[in-house]
Structure formats: structure tokens, C-alpha cells
Amino acid sequence: MVGEQRQATMADVAREAGVSVSTVSRALRGVATVSPEARSRVERAAKELSFSLSRSASSLVTGKTRRVAVLMPGLQRAPWFLGTALTAMAEVLGEAELDLLVYVVNNKSERAAFFDRLPARRNADALMVISFILTAEERERLDDLGVPVVFVSQHTAGRASVYIDDAEGAHKGIQHLLNLGHRRIAHMQSAVVESFSWSAHDRLAGYRQALEEAGLPYDDALVMSTEYSRQGIREGVGSLLSLPQMPTAVFVETDEMAFEVLSILRSCGIDVPGRMSVLGFDDHSLAEALNLSTVAQSPWRTGHIAAELVSSILADPSSDPTPHVVLPTHLVPRGSTAPPPRAEQGEAAAAALQAPPSAASAGNS
Amino acid sequence: MVGEQRQATMADVAREAGVSVSTVSRALRGVATVSPEARSRVERAAKELSFSLSRSASSLVTGKTRRVAVLMPGLQRAPWFLGTALTAMAEVLGEAELDLLVYVVNNKSERAAFFDRLPARRNADALMVISFILTAEERERLDDLGVPVVFVSQHTAGRASVYIDDAEGAHKGIQHLLNLGHRRIAHMQSAVVESFSWSAHDRLAGYRQALEEAGLPYDDALVMSTEYSRQGIREGVGSLLSLPQMPTAVFVETDEMAFEVLSILRSCGIDVPGRMSVLGFDDHSLAEALNLSTVAQSPWRTGHIAAELVSSILADPSSDPTPHVVLPTHLVPRGSTAPPPRAEQGEAAAAALQAPPSAASAGNS
DNA sequence: CTGAAAGCGCTTACAG
DNA sequence: CTGAAAGCGCTTACAG
């Protein structure tokens, strides 16, 4: 079934083509100084023998692996974002004939193992690190990795970074809610798990700043850090709904969390956006279907640009190894945001909580 | 910033530890025949010099790369499924100290390039292929790859395969709808794009068989092949809604498509499940939030088992290289499926189409 | 238990 | 334009 015959080597190709191994090597790499006839003989022989190059052998002499590693948190956490970025990276690297080595780190011990053994060290020409909050020691380890490192969806001074301005994006989103007339705006974010970051910190900062600029007080009670699970989010929503003065809008850290919020609000009869506006962040592929207003970013562009950065650094060592590329975000207003209810906010909130779900939704109690 | 000093080699470690390179190699691989003192001197020296092994060099002599390749369609197509499976694979392989090489193929030309060059050939010890419908030629190419191949989310006689019984899963789903009393059940699937498969074929087969067993005629008009896009799905739903006799339930090939269907039905005021039941397939992480009834499968288990299969084949060449592992599916009934409306189906459908959306939804016109 | 030597399959000066 | 030779950093018989 499976052909277990020995793989053809350059020596085999050389014999078949009647030239030396050196010539085979040069012809296959497209070096100019090879006669057309020798080249075509080599190509024919290579095809005939199904020759394929051993990168191990070439790596050994060139010192280059033609491989780029990417370190990322478990994809199940943010499959849409990470999956899309990864696909974009693979596309760009594939064009440059660079292979993509993926290291997924799911928990603390896997993380420790990665930074301890640093398997990327001699097995990749560059490393991309996505969405991690690194400790000082971890950053140091990366610094003497010996290969270029590009930070993606995160940034550090003096290191190549490709990211969005999360604070600014959040600021735009909050400004939208303010422009609609909202004054009590809540924020929900996931409690950061073992320093796997989704930019929670900067989005919160943007929220705070936008409120401040509008002259609104920052209210701790309006900011929830929930566990990243349906149950955690439900509890967060519960906290909002049980505040003495209910907010009229909530800005949620990610679309994936916002989908849960929408579902929970709907299930308890709080009309969105009639009683509560919901704003997400990401512009997830399902945001349109769920009519979720959100702040858009593009993981595709992020991955593309990070990979291009890597391949240009590898192709041209004289290029700037530490650029910062800041990608744009923009507001995508949809049906989940609208002006707050006419009634005094406090009263509206109280009403929503008293009335039975279906009646509250139909509004005819 | 970046330490560009030469990476330490075994020769450096040997010098530092005062032993030969052979001993370093043996000590580091944990070969038994090394004296405890030699071993500890080597370990200390290795740590001190931040030595890490060049896999290229060891590969060259052992013929093993300690790398497993996975070939998959662009993750943006089914990010949840593929991302989760990939994460599971990475976890299992990481434990076995195997690296994961990812080849993403987005379109026809990338696909041709992959099978032409077969970059995995000498650069991985095994290959996992996810969700592809392969042509005969492609399968042949894989057969003389020279390394074990495991098919994931797809299967072929005589080749190692890890998959679910899509037909059976679909059958269970349709049976659920039949049990609820539905008799006109539509099916929506995505038109297969360039032979990247999502098991569309087998799910359709399960649909047909369940209907047949129930003595219901197969009606071509109830089966839609739509483009995999919001617009395509909208057109598909439009076709269903404009049939002379509207179906009372629709079985959608994947949850991600079903989410769009739910959204479209809601936007045109067709109550789910009052007027139309919707059943998905996958049990996507958002299915619960959206209250979608579905047939569950586990990409996590799929990835886990595929990777375990690979690492056991690599660890023990005498193990069966062509097992078929069929993973279970099960129905997850939620709020999007219910008995069909009381009224005769045809009339109900007509009514739903005449009435203005909001009124139809409130049901009080 | 340890070391010297050969060799894995390439690339790269170096000669011609 | 081409080939013989050295060497990349390991592992593995083979001797001791």
C-alpha cells in the first residue's frame, strides 16, 4: 500500500542525469550558472525519481531551516480569530516556500515547557507569538532565541509587532454609544486566564478614557470581569441586571462573548436594543447574522502582515527588524445598538426586571 | 536585542563537560549506558550553554524528523471545527515531543502545488489529511509518500481513518424531526467547493435514507445546494419559502450555516420553531447560545484520536497502520425544533408568507 | 561505560 | 559551466 522504497537522493538524480551532485544542487535551486541542457536533464531525472529535497540536509549546511514557528494559545479559545490569522499566515509563508510550525500552548505547564525547551530555537528561522501576555523572564528567553521574533496581536517596545490599537477601537465603540445618548454604559470582559491575553486591558482603558472625556464618572459596579464560559457570562449579565440603576448599554470585550450576552438577554426577555444596547468587538463572521454592532478588526490582515514581515526580515536581514504595524479598527453599527429607552433609565430597568419575560418583550403588560 | 551569538553545539557541550560528543548524545537522549556523573556533567553543561538539539542534524542520521504534517483547507471555512481539531492534535503531539507542521491549502492552485511538490515527503514522519475529497491521482501520490498517512474527517478503505458516520448522524437528526411529526423536511447543504468536503454527501445520504424508511418520497425541490455565503444561504432559504408547499423543518448541513438560516428566518418573521424547525449538525460552541438543535460531533476527540494514532504508528511500526476509528454522534435537542404547526402545512406556509413579518411573529394579525 | 570514526544528504568554496 | 572535496551537527556501530 504505502511505498516503503528508499527516497531518491541527489546522488540518485545525479547518476540518472549523468552529472555531478553539485550540478544537481545548483540546477534545482535555479542557480544561473548551469547549462540549459544540464538543467533539463536534471529536471527530468528529478521528476522521474520523484526526488524531493531533504530540508534537514540543506539546513545543516545553510543554517536555515526554511521554517517559521508560531506560538499560540489553544485555538478553542478564540477559534475564529486565531484560525483566520493562522490561515493567512500559512498562505503568505507558503508562497515564500516557508513551512509553518505550530506550537499550541493550552495551559501553564505546556507554556512552561515551551519556554524551557524553546523547541523553536534551532528548528525555525523565525517565531511569531500571538496573543500572549509574556512575563519578563519569558521575554528574555525569546530575546536570546537567536532568531527574529514577531509579536502578533500584542506589542512590546523595541520588538517587531503587528497589532490593533485596542484602546482606540474601544474608544470608538463607546463614543458610538455616547452619541446614541447612553450615559450608563457597562463593560464586560473575561477574567484573564493565566496571562493568555485578548487585549482585555487595553479595551478597558479605551472604555475608561471615552467615558472620562464625556465627563462621565467611572463606576466600578459597571465593569464586570467574568469567567470565559456561558455560566460565567450569565453571572455577569445577572450582576448588570441587578444593579440599583441598570445600564442601558453594555460593551463586551469580544463578539463571541457578546453572542452569549445577546442570547441570555433574549432568554430573560430584555429587548435588545430597546431596553439594552449590546456592542461587541471583532466583527466575527457571525456578527452580521446575529445583527451585532461591533468594532471590527481583521485577523486575516493581521496574519498576512505578520507573515509578510517575517518573510521580508528573512529575505533581507538589513530590513528593520523591529517595526510596529498598527492596523485599523472601525465601528460596524448594526441592530444591537440604538438610543436608550425614553423612560428614565432607572425606572426602565426596574420595569424590565419586574415584568415576566414574554410580556416585557411584547411590551403590552 | 536579539542574541546573534552562535548556537551551542554538542561539541561545545562535550568540551564544557569534559566528555566526548558520543557521550553527550547518549546522555541527552537518556540512553541507559551512561554513568550518572557523566550524565550530570553533560546536563549541567547543556543547561549552561542553553544547548538545544538541531533536529536537522539528527534527522539526517536517523531518517526521522520528529515532525508530523497536517494538510487542511483554509481554516476560515470551518474555523471552529478545524481550529479545535488542530489544537487537540497539537496537544497530543506535543506530549510525544513531535512538532506539528501545518499546510493550509486555500484553493485549487495551492492544492495542485501541494500534491505536486509534496513538501511533506521528506520533512515529516507522517501526514494527517483533514476534510478533503481526494482525486484518484491525489490518493496515489499520497500512497507513495513513503510515510504513514491518516485520514481525518474522511475515510478510505485500506487507509487509516478517523471520522464520524455522517450518514448515521444525519439519520438520527431526521428521525428526530420525523418523531416530532414533520413530514415535509428540507435539506440545505453547501455546494462543494473544489472538492473540499464537509461530509455533505454522506449527510445527504442519511437524510434520504431516513425519509425512505419512513415511507416518505424523496423530493428534489426540498434539497438545496447553496453557495457557502450569507447571500447564498439567503437564496436557499428563499427557495424553501417560495415552494408551493412549504416545508415545516429544515436540516442544515452545518451549524455555521444553520445560524445564518435562523437569522434569515427571524428577519423575515418566520417563527422558529413555531412555523419552521431548524436542525444543524456539529454542536458548534455557539449552538447552545443560539438554542439550536443539532447533531453533535467532537472535533476535539477527532483530533486527539488522529494524533494518538499517528504517534502510536510512529512509536510502534508493527501496530496496525490502517485502522478505521468511527466516532459517535448524538442528537442534542434544543429550542429550534418542535412539532410542526397544527394547521395543514400548506396553509401555514402560505400564511407565513402573506403576513407582515412582525405581525406574523406576534401571531395576532 | 566511553571514545574515535564513519556517514546521513546536502551546499559551498575552490579548481579547472 | 562543472566536479571533487570538505564540512554542517548529529547518531551509531565498533573497539576497547
CSV table of C-alpha atoms in Angstrom, one decimal, chain A residues 161-364:
chain,number,residue,atom,x,y,z
A,161,SER,CA,4.8,43.9,16.5
A,162,VAL,CA,1.7,43.7,14.4
A,163,TYR,CA,-1.5,44.7,16.3
A,164,ILE,CA,-4.5,46.9,16.5
A,165,ASP,CA,-4.9,49.8,18.9
A,166,ASP,CA,-7.4,48.2,21.2
A,167,ALA,CA,-7.9,51.2,23.3
A,168,GLU,CA,-8.7,53.3,20.3
A,169,GLY,CA,-11.1,50.7,19.0
A,170,ALA,CA,-12.9,50.6,22.3
A,171,HIS,CA,-13.0,54.3,22.4
A,172,LYS,CA,-14.7,54.5,19.0
A,173,GLY,CA,-17.3,51.9,20.2
A,174,ILE,CA,-18.0,53.8,23.4
A,175,GLN,CA,-18.2,57.1,21.5
A,176,HIS,CA,-20.9,55.5,19.3
A,177,LEU,CA,-22.9,54.5,22.4
A,178,LEU,CA,-22.4,58.0,23.9
A,179,ASN,CA,-23.6,59.5,20.6
A,180,LEU,CA,-26.7,57.5,20.8
A,181,GLY,CA,-27.4,59.1,24.1
A,182,HIS,CA,-26.3,56.4,26.5
A,183,ARG,CA,-24.9,57.5,29.9
A,184,ARG,CA,-24.8,54.3,31.9
A,185,ILE,CA,-22.6,52.0,29.9
A,186,ALA,CA,-21.3,48.8,31.3
A,187,HIS,CA,-18.3,46.8,30.3
A,188,MET,CA,-17.9,43.0,30.4
A,189,GLN,CA,-14.5,41.3,29.9
A,190,SER,CA,-13.2,37.9,30.5
A,191,ALA,CA,-11.1,37.3,33.6
A,192,VAL,CA,-7.6,36.9,32.1
A,193,VAL,CA,-6.7,33.2,32.2
A,194,GLU,CA,-3.1,32.5,33.0
A,195,SER,CA,-2.0,35.5,31.1
A,196,PHE,CA,-3.4,34.5,27.8
A,197,SER,CA,-4.5,37.8,26.6
A,198,TRP,CA,-7.2,39.1,24.4
A,199,SER,CA,-6.3,42.7,24.8
A,200,ALA,CA,-8.7,42.9,27.7
A,201,HIS,CA,-6.6,45.5,29.4
A,202,ASP,CA,-6.4,48.0,26.5
A,203,ARG,CA,-10.1,47.7,25.7
A,204,LEU,CA,-10.9,48.6,29.2
A,205,ALA,CA,-8.6,51.5,29.0
A,206,GLY,CA,-10.4,52.8,25.9
A,207,TYR,CA,-13.7,52.4,27.7
A,208,ARG,CA,-12.5,54.4,30.6
A,209,GLN,CA,-11.0,57.2,28.6
A,210,ALA,CA,-14.0,57.7,26.4
A,211,LEU,CA,-16.2,58.0,29.5
A,212,GLU,CA,-13.8,60.4,31.1
A,213,GLU,CA,-13.7,62.6,28.0
A,214,ALA,CA,-17.5,62.7,28.1
A,215,GLY,CA,-17.4,63.9,31.7
A,216,LEU,CA,-18.9,60.7,33.0
A,217,PRO,CA,-17.7,59.1,36.2
A,218,TYR,CA,-16.1,55.7,36.1
A,219,ASP,CA,-18.2,53.3,38.0
A,220,ASP,CA,-16.7,50.1,39.3
A,221,ALA,CA,-20.0,48.4,39.5
A,222,LEU,CA,-20.5,48.7,35.8
A,223,VAL,CA,-17.3,46.8,34.9
A,224,MET,CA,-17.6,43.0,35.2
A,225,SER,CA,-14.8,40.5,34.9
A,226,THR,CA,-16.4,37.2,34.1
A,227,GLU,CA,-15.2,33.7,33.6
A,228,TYR,CA,-15.0,32.9,30.0
A,229,SER,CA,-17.9,30.4,29.9
A,230,ARG,CA,-21.6,30.5,29.4
A,231,GLN,CA,-22.1,30.3,33.1
A,232,GLY,CA,-19.6,33.0,33.9
A,233,ILE,CA,-21.2,35.3,31.3
A,234,ARG,CA,-24.6,34.6,32.7
A,235,GLU,CA,-23.5,35.6,36.1
A,236,GLY,CA,-22.0,38.8,34.7
A,237,VAL,CA,-25.3,39.7,33.0
A,238,GLY,CA,-27.0,38.9,36.2
A,239,SER,CA,-24.9,41.4,38.0
A,240,LEU,CA,-25.7,44.1,35.5
A,241,LEU,CA,-29.4,43.3,35.7
A,242,SER,CA,-29.5,43.5,39.4
A,243,LEU,CA,-27.7,46.9,39.8
A,244,PRO,CA,-29.8,49.6,41.5
A,245,GLN,CA,-29.6,51.6,38.4
A,246,MET,CA,-29.4,49.3,35.4
A,247,PRO,CA,-27.1,50.3,32.5
A,248,THR,CA,-28.7,51.0,29.1
A,249,ALA,CA,-25.8,49.6,27.1
A,250,VAL,CA,-23.0,47.1,27.5
A,251,PHE,CA,-19.7,46.9,25.7
A,252,VAL,CA,-18.5,43.4,25.6
A,253,GLU,CA,-14.8,42.5,25.1
A,254,THR,CA,-15.3,40.1,22.2
A,255,ASP,CA,-18.1,39.2,19.8
A,256,GLU,CA,-18.0,35.6,21.0
A,257,MET,CA,-18.9,36.8,24.5
A,258,ALA,CA,-21.4,39.2,23.1
A,259,PHE,CA,-23.3,36.4,21.3
A,260,GLU,CA,-23.8,34.8,24.7
A,261,VAL,CA,-24.9,38.1,26.2
A,262,LEU,CA,-27.5,38.5,23.4
A,263,SER,CA,-28.7,35.1,24.0
A,264,ILE,CA,-29.0,35.5,27.7
A,265,LEU,CA,-30.8,38.9,27.5
A,266,ARG,CA,-33.2,37.4,24.9
A,267,SER,CA,-33.9,34.5,27.1
A,268,CYS,CA,-34.9,36.7,30.0
A,269,GLY,CA,-37.0,39.0,27.9
A,270,ILE,CA,-34.8,42.1,27.9
A,271,ASP,CA,-35.3,43.6,24.5
A,272,VAL,CA,-32.1,44.4,22.5
A,273,PRO,CA,-31.7,47.2,21.6
A,274,GLY,CA,-35.0,48.5,23.0
A,275,ARG,CA,-34.0,48.1,26.7
A,276,MET,CA,-30.3,47.4,26.3
A,277,SER,CA,-27.8,48.1,23.6
A,278,VAL,CA,-25.0,45.5,23.1
A,279,LEU,CA,-21.8,46.3,21.4
A,280,GLY,CA,-19.1,43.7,20.6
A,281,PHE,CA,-15.5,43.7,19.4
A,282,ASP,CA,-14.0,41.8,16.4
A,283,ASP,CA,-16.6,41.6,13.7
A,284,HIS,CA,-16.8,37.9,13.9
A,285,SER,CA,-18.1,36.1,10.9
A,286,LEU,CA,-21.4,35.5,12.6
A,287,ALA,CA,-21.8,39.1,13.8
A,288,GLU,CA,-23.8,40.0,10.8
A,289,ALA,CA,-26.1,37.1,11.1
A,290,LEU,CA,-26.8,38.0,14.7
A,291,ASN,CA,-27.1,41.7,13.9
A,292,LEU,CA,-24.5,42.6,16.4
A,293,SER,CA,-23.0,46.1,16.4
A,294,THR,CA,-19.3,45.8,16.8
A,295,VAL,CA,-15.8,47.2,16.4
A,296,ALA,CA,-14.2,45.5,13.5
A,297,GLN,CA,-10.6,44.2,13.2
A,298,SER,CA,-9.2,41.9,10.6
A,299,PRO,CA,-7.4,38.8,11.7
A,300,TRP,CA,-6.8,38.0,8.1
A,301,ARG,CA,-4.8,41.2,7.6
A,302,THR,CA,-3.1,40.7,10.9
A,303,GLY,CA,-1.8,37.3,9.9
A,304,HIS,CA,-1.0,38.4,6.4
A,305,ILE,CA,1.1,41.3,7.5
A,306,ALA,CA,2.8,39.4,10.3
A,307,ALA,CA,3.9,36.7,7.9
A,308,GLU,CA,5.0,39.2,5.3
A,309,LEU,CA,7.1,40.9,7.9
A,310,VAL,CA,8.7,37.6,8.8
A,311,SER,CA,9.5,36.7,5.3
A,312,SER,CA,10.9,40.1,4.5
A,313,ILE,CA,13.1,40.0,7.6
A,314,LEU,CA,14.3,36.6,6.5
A,315,ALA,CA,14.8,37.6,2.9
A,316,ASP,CA,16.6,40.8,3.7
A,317,PRO,CA,18.4,40.9,7.0
A,318,SER,CA,19.1,44.6,6.6
A,319,SER,CA,15.4,45.4,6.8
A,320,ASP,CA,14.2,47.0,10.0
A,321,PRO,CA,13.7,44.1,12.4
A,322,THR,CA,11.5,45.9,14.9
A,323,PRO,CA,8.8,47.8,13.1
A,324,HIS,CA,5.4,48.4,14.7
A,325,VAL,CA,2.5,47.9,12.4
A,326,VAL,CA,-0.8,49.2,13.8
A,327,LEU,CA,-3.8,48.0,11.9
A,328,PRO,CA,-7.1,49.9,11.8
A,329,THR,CA,-10.3,49.2,13.5
A,330,HIS,CA,-13.7,50.6,12.6
A,331,LEU,CA,-17.2,50.7,14.0
A,332,VAL,CA,-19.8,48.5,12.4
A,333,PRO,CA,-23.2,49.7,13.6
A,334,ARG,CA,-25.9,47.1,13.4
A,335,GLY,CA,-29.2,46.4,15.0
A,336,SER,CA,-28.0,45.7,18.6
A,337,THR,CA,-27.3,49.3,19.4
A,338,ALA,CA,-29.9,52.1,19.5
A,339,PRO,CA,-30.8,55.1,21.6
A,340,PRO,CA,-31.6,54.3,25.2
A,341,PRO,CA,-35.3,53.9,26.2
A,342,ARG,CA,-37.2,57.2,26.7
A,343,ALA,CA,-38.2,56.5,30.2
A,344,GLU,CA,-35.8,57.4,33.0
A,345,GLN,CA,-33.1,54.8,32.9
A,346,GLY,CA,-33.6,53.7,36.4
A,347,GLU,CA,-37.3,53.1,36.0
A,348,ALA,CA,-36.9,51.3,32.8
A,349,ALA,CA,-34.5,48.9,34.3
A,350,ALA,CA,-36.8,48.3,37.3
A,351,ALA,CA,-39.7,47.6,35.0
A,352,ALA,CA,-37.7,45.2,32.9
A,353,LEU,CA,-36.8,43.2,36.0
A,354,GLN,CA,-40.3,43.1,37.4
A,355,ALA,CA,-42.2,42.1,34.3
A,356,PRO,CA,-42.4,38.5,33.2
A,357,PRO,CA,-40.1,37.8,30.3
A,358,SER,CA,-42.5,37.4,27.4
A,359,ALA,CA,-44.7,40.2,28.4
A,360,ALA,CA,-41.8,42.5,28.8
A,361,SER,CA,-40.7,41.7,25.3
A,362,ALA,CA,-44.1,42.2,23.8
A,363,GLY,CA,-44.4,45.4,25.8
A,364,ASN,CA,-48.1,45.1,26.5
